[in-house]
mmCIF file of C-alpha atoms in Angstrom:
data_model
loop_
_atom_site.group_PDB
_atom_site.id
_atom_site.type_symbol
_atom_site.label_atom_id
_atom_site.label_comp_id
_atom_site.label_asym_id
_atom_site.label_seq_id
_atom_site.Cartn_x
_atom_site.Cartn_y
_atom_site.Cartn_z
ATOM 1 C CA MET A 1 -18.865 42.188 6.473
ATOM 2 C CA GLN A 2 -22.275 42.664 8.099
ATOM 3 C CA THR A 3 -22.667 42.068 11.824
ATOM 4 C CA SER A 4 -25.412 39.474 11.344
ATOM 5 C CA SER A 5 -23.218 37.582 8.884
ATOM 6 C CA LEU A 6 -20.294 37.773 11.302
ATOM 7 C CA LEU A 7 -22.514 36.565 14.154
ATOM 8 C CA ARG A 8 -23.786 33.646 12.075
ATOM 9 C CA GLN A 9 -20.250 32.646 11.131
ATOM 10 C CA LEU A 10 -19.065 32.844 14.734
ATOM 11 C CA VAL A 11 -21.941 30.681 15.910
ATOM 12 C CA VAL A 12 -21.314 27.966 13.350
ATOM 13 C CA GLY A 13 -17.571 28.105 13.950
ATOM 14 C CA THR A 14 -16.544 29.231 10.487
ATOM 15 C CA SER A 15 -13.158 30.890 10.400
ATOM 16 C CA VAL A 16 -13.714 34.639 10.302
ATOM 17 C CA THR A 17 -11.156 37.420 9.972
ATOM 18 C CA HIS A 18 -12.186 40.955 10.845
ATOM 19 C CA GLY A 19 -11.113 43.188 7.956
ATOM 20 C CA GLN A 20 -9.811 46.121 9.988
ATOM 21 C CA LEU A 21 -8.006 44.251 12.748
ATOM 22 C CA GLN A 22 -6.663 41.377 10.659
ATOM 23 C CA LYS A 23 -7.000 39.112 13.696
ATOM 24 C CA PRO A 24 -9.080 35.953 13.927
ATOM 25 C CA VAL A 25 -12.332 36.827 15.678
ATOM 26 C CA ASN A 26 -13.298 33.404 16.985
ATOM 27 C CA ARG A 27 -9.864 32.367 18.241
ATOM 28 C CA LEU A 28 -10.202 30.587 21.547
ATOM 29 C CA THR A 29 -7.489 30.578 24.160
ATOM 30 C CA GLY A 30 -6.422 27.312 25.717
ATOM 31 C CA PRO A 31 -7.892 26.150 29.011
ATOM 32 C CA ALA A 32 -4.615 26.755 30.843
ATOM 33 C CA THR A 33 -4.647 30.436 29.861
ATOM 34 C CA GLN A 34 -8.273 30.828 30.875
ATOM 35 C CA CYS A 35 -7.616 29.384 34.326
ATOM 36 C CA GLN A 36 -5.036 32.087 35.035
ATOM 37 C CA CYS A 37 -7.483 34.926 34.240
ATOM 38 C CA SER A 38 -9.479 35.005 37.469
ATOM 39 C CA THR A 39 -10.782 32.937 40.318
ATOM 40 C CA SER A 40 -14.310 33.002 38.931
ATOM 41 C CA THR A 41 -13.025 31.622 35.634
ATOM 42 C CA SER A 42 -11.092 28.892 37.416
ATOM 43 C CA LYS A 43 -14.298 27.943 39.225
ATOM 44 C CA GLN A 44 -16.052 27.736 35.853
ATOM 45 C CA MET A 45 -13.245 25.530 34.556
ATOM 46 C CA ARG A 46 -13.764 22.899 37.249
ATOM 47 C CA LEU A 47 -15.524 20.104 35.475
ATOM 48 C CA ARG A 48 -17.610 17.692 37.453
ATOM 49 C CA THR A 49 -15.746 14.427 37.213
ATOM 50 C CA ASN A 50 -17.487 12.529 39.992
ATOM 51 C CA ILE A 51 -19.454 9.382 39.235
ATOM 52 C CA SER A 52 -22.920 10.859 39.788
ATOM 53 C CA GLU A 53 -22.301 13.666 37.278
ATOM 54 C CA THR A 54 -20.962 11.205 34.703
ATOM 55 C CA VAL A 55 -24.036 9.007 35.132
ATOM 56 C CA LYS A 56 -26.367 12.031 34.844
ATOM 57 C CA ARG A 57 -24.660 13.101 31.613
ATOM 58 C CA LYS A 58 -24.893 9.609 30.118
ATOM 59 C CA ILE A 59 -28.573 9.308 31.044
ATOM 60 C CA SER A 60 -29.247 12.747 29.563
ATOM 61 C CA LEU A 61 -27.537 11.759 26.312
ATOM 62 C CA GLY A 62 -29.429 8.455 26.206
ATOM 63 C CA ALA A 63 -32.781 10.161 26.772
ATOM 64 C CA ARG A 64 -32.116 12.688 24.011
ATOM 65 C CA ILE A 65 -31.090 9.932 21.594
ATOM 66 C CA LEU A 66 -34.220 7.911 22.370
ATOM 67 C CA ARG A 67 -36.522 10.928 21.935
ATOM 68 C CA VAL A 68 -35.146 11.776 18.504
ATOM 69 C CA GLY A 69 -34.794 8.197 17.274
ATOM 70 C CA GLY A 70 -31.084 7.395 17.308
ATOM 71 C CA VAL A 71 -27.659 8.998 17.330
ATOM 72 C CA GLU A 72 -27.614 9.598 13.594
ATOM 73 C CA LYS A 73 -30.976 11.396 13.760
ATOM 74 C CA VAL A 74 -29.610 13.693 16.485
ATOM 75 C CA PHE A 75 -26.660 14.488 14.198
ATOM 76 C CA GLN A 76 -28.982 15.115 11.226
ATOM 77 C CA GLN A 77 -31.165 17.352 13.392
ATOM 78 C CA PHE A 78 -28.236 19.636 14.253
ATOM 79 C CA PHE A 79 -26.114 19.463 11.064
ATOM 80 C CA THR A 80 -26.506 18.793 7.355
ATOM 81 C CA MET A 81 -25.005 15.514 6.184
ATOM 82 C CA GLU A 82 -23.147 15.152 2.908
ATOM 83 C CA GLU A 83 -23.926 12.289 0.575
ATOM 84 C CA GLY A 84 -22.008 9.229 1.766
ATOM 85 C CA GLU A 85 -21.173 10.788 5.149
ATOM 86 C CA LYS A 86 -21.321 8.401 8.104
ATOM 87 C CA LEU A 87 -21.383 9.198 11.781
ATOM 88 C CA MET A 88 -18.523 7.453 13.588
ATOM 89 C CA LYS A 89 -18.759 8.595 17.226
ATOM 90 C CA VAL A 90 -20.762 10.859 19.529
ATOM 91 C CA SER A 91 -19.463 11.941 22.903
ATOM 92 C CA GLN A 92 -20.434 14.482 25.513
ATOM 93 C CA CYS A 93 -17.805 17.079 26.327
ATOM 94 C CA TYR A 94 -17.177 20.743 27.042
ATOM 95 C CA LEU A 95 -15.894 23.247 24.488
ATOM 96 C CA SER A 96 -13.594 25.903 25.900
ATOM 97 C CA THR A 97 -14.861 29.393 25.055
ATOM 98 C CA THR A 98 -13.782 32.846 26.163
ATOM 99 C CA SER A 99 -16.739 32.924 28.570
ATOM 100 C CA GLY A 100 -15.993 29.500 30.064
ATOM 101 C CA PRO A 101 -16.650 25.858 29.195
ATOM 102 C CA LEU A 102 -19.796 25.067 27.232
ATOM 103 C CA ALA A 103 -21.395 21.616 27.660
ATOM 104 C CA GLY A 104 -22.455 19.822 24.516
ATOM 105 C CA PHE A 105 -22.053 16.945 22.101
ATOM 106 C CA LEU A 106 -19.020 16.144 19.961
ATOM 107 C CA PHE A 107 -19.881 14.426 16.680
ATOM 108 C CA ILE A 108 -17.167 12.719 14.638
ATOM 109 C CA SER A 109 -18.156 11.752 11.101
ATOM 110 C CA THR A 110 -16.314 10.698 7.967
ATOM 111 C CA TYR A 111 -16.433 14.344 6.724
ATOM 112 C CA LYS A 112 -16.302 16.595 9.781
ATOM 113 C CA VAL A 113 -15.904 17.121 13.499
ATOM 114 C CA ALA A 114 -18.850 19.031 14.921
ATOM 115 C CA PHE A 115 -19.848 20.377 18.323
ATOM 116 C CA CYS A 116 -23.327 21.447 19.381
ATOM 117 C CA SER A 117 -24.153 22.900 22.793
ATOM 118 C CA GLU A 118 -26.605 21.011 24.998
ATOM 119 C CA ARG A 119 -28.440 24.208 25.855
ATOM 120 C CA THR A 120 -29.189 27.302 23.865
ATOM 121 C CA VAL A 121 -27.179 30.492 24.335
ATOM 122 C CA LYS A 122 -28.498 34.056 24.179
ATOM 123 C CA VAL A 123 -27.391 36.324 21.339
ATOM 124 C CA PHE A 124 -28.674 39.747 20.384
ATOM 125 C CA THR A 125 -29.538 40.935 16.881
ATOM 126 C CA GLN A 126 -28.732 44.392 15.492
ATOM 127 C CA ASN A 127 -32.260 45.442 16.471
ATOM 128 C CA GLY A 128 -31.595 44.470 20.085
ATOM 129 C CA ASN A 129 -33.850 41.420 19.970
ATOM 130 C CA MET A 130 -32.668 38.399 21.904
ATOM 131 C CA LEU A 131 -32.375 35.041 20.148
ATOM 132 C CA ARG A 132 -31.721 31.686 21.755
ATOM 133 C CA ILE A 133 -29.610 29.445 19.529
ATOM 134 C CA ARG A 134 -27.393 26.421 19.940
ATOM 135 C CA TYR A 135 -23.671 27.138 19.804
ATOM 136 C CA LYS A 136 -22.287 25.075 16.924
ATOM 137 C CA VAL A 137 -18.810 24.473 15.571
ATOM 138 C CA VAL A 138 -18.164 22.557 12.351
ATOM 139 C CA ILE A 139 -14.614 21.660 11.317
ATOM 140 C CA PRO A 140 -14.154 19.814 8.006
ATOM 141 C CA LEU A 141 -11.654 16.976 8.520
ATOM 142 C CA LYS A 142 -9.538 18.211 5.597
ATOM 143 C CA LYS A 143 -9.038 21.534 7.407
ATOM 144 C CA ILE A 144 -7.559 19.960 10.561
ATOM 145 C CA LYS A 145 -3.820 20.587 10.777
ATOM 146 C CA SER A 146 -3.158 18.821 14.086
ATOM 147 C CA MET A 147 -4.723 17.309 17.186
ATOM 148 C CA ASN A 148 -3.067 17.061 20.562
ATOM 149 C CA GLN A 149 -3.818 15.376 23.853
ATOM 150 C CA THR A 150 -2.865 17.323 26.958
ATOM 151 C CA GLU A 151 -3.526 17.095 30.658
ATOM 152 C CA ASN A 152 -3.350 19.398 33.639
ATOM 153 C CA MET A 153 -0.017 18.679 35.349
ATOM 154 C CA GLN A 154 -1.427 19.418 38.826
ATOM 155 C CA LYS A 155 -4.622 17.446 38.158
ATOM 156 C CA PRO A 156 -3.831 14.607 35.717
ATOM 157 C CA ARG A 157 -7.498 13.556 35.610
ATOM 158 C CA GLN A 158 -8.256 16.800 33.721
ATOM 159 C CA LYS A 159 -7.504 15.913 30.118
ATOM 160 C CA TYR A 160 -7.947 18.089 27.041
ATOM 161 C CA ILE A 161 -8.063 17.574 23.290
ATOM 162 C CA GLU A 162 -6.775 20.462 21.192
ATOM 163 C CA ILE A 163 -7.800 20.663 17.535
ATOM 164 C CA VAL A 164 -5.828 23.119 15.376
ATOM 165 C CA THR A 165 -7.131 24.027 11.924
ATOM 166 C CA GLU A 166 -5.070 24.956 8.848
ATOM 167 C CA ASP A 167 -5.766 28.638 9.507
ATOM 168 C CA ASN A 168 -4.403 28.236 13.076
ATOM 169 C CA PHE A 169 -7.673 28.376 14.988
ATOM 170 C CA GLU A 170 -7.596 26.319 18.170
ATOM 171 C CA PHE A 171 -10.541 24.444 19.622
ATOM 172 C CA TRP A 172 -10.147 22.928 23.092
ATOM 173 C CA LEU A 173 -12.361 20.046 24.217
ATOM 174 C CA MET A 174 -12.409 18.936 27.840
ATOM 175 C CA GLY A 175 -14.354 16.602 30.079
ATOM 176 C CA VAL A 176 -14.684 14.229 27.120
ATOM 177 C CA LEU A 177 -16.410 10.963 28.016
ATOM 178 C CA LYS A 178 -14.244 8.001 26.971
ATOM 179 C CA TYR A 179 -11.381 10.399 26.309
ATOM 180 C CA HIS A 180 -8.866 7.939 24.789
ATOM 181 C CA LYS A 181 -11.411 6.188 22.575
ATOM 182 C CA THR A 182 -12.761 9.529 21.324
ATOM 183 C CA PHE A 183 -9.241 10.700 20.472
ATOM 184 C CA GLN A 184 -8.639 7.439 18.567
ATOM 185 C CA TYR A 185 -11.804 8.053 16.522
ATOM 186 C CA LEU A 186 -10.620 11.600 15.785
ATOM 187 C CA GLN A 187 -7.236 10.300 14.604
ATOM 188 C CA GLU A 188 -8.883 7.641 12.462
ATOM 189 C CA ALA A 189 -11.305 10.128 10.878
ATOM 190 C CA VAL A 190 -8.548 12.650 10.066
ATOM 191 C CA SER A 191 -6.233 9.985 8.635
ATOM 192 C CA GLN A 192 -9.003 8.725 6.319
ATOM 193 C CA ALA A 193 -9.984 12.212 5.099
#
């Protein structure tokens, strides 16, 4: 498998297995494991849950939606839509990655669950050129094996949603606005798939 192809698949969240290692390449560890790694990581894991940060995030989302022309247009801008696909819910959240939480948007549609980072991330090509791209994850609803709600036992306000795919890849979402309602939409979408 070529490096550029591997990079593209990692960025879009496609399940990738490295031929020589036979280990999933884009497997993400859970937030609890990441917090134990180092103090700097635990500082990265602290999500701003105060009122002013929540308001800033909601205003930012609203401004972006207005600029593009609606929530569905934002979704269409970032992802291709299948015929008959309908957007059910959009929420701001963080995706747990090996380098720390990544702020972005969670889209729940009748065909897929998708995440797109708010800001671009730097990646380097084989030639050494730097590209700035949005980090995207697309999980078809039919590929979701399970979803779990968890919370930090020491800090119950820190809640997480774990999505496990059929090929045992784990995706951890945290800092989800309207956590319970978003999880209900996820359950509804998966049950209808």
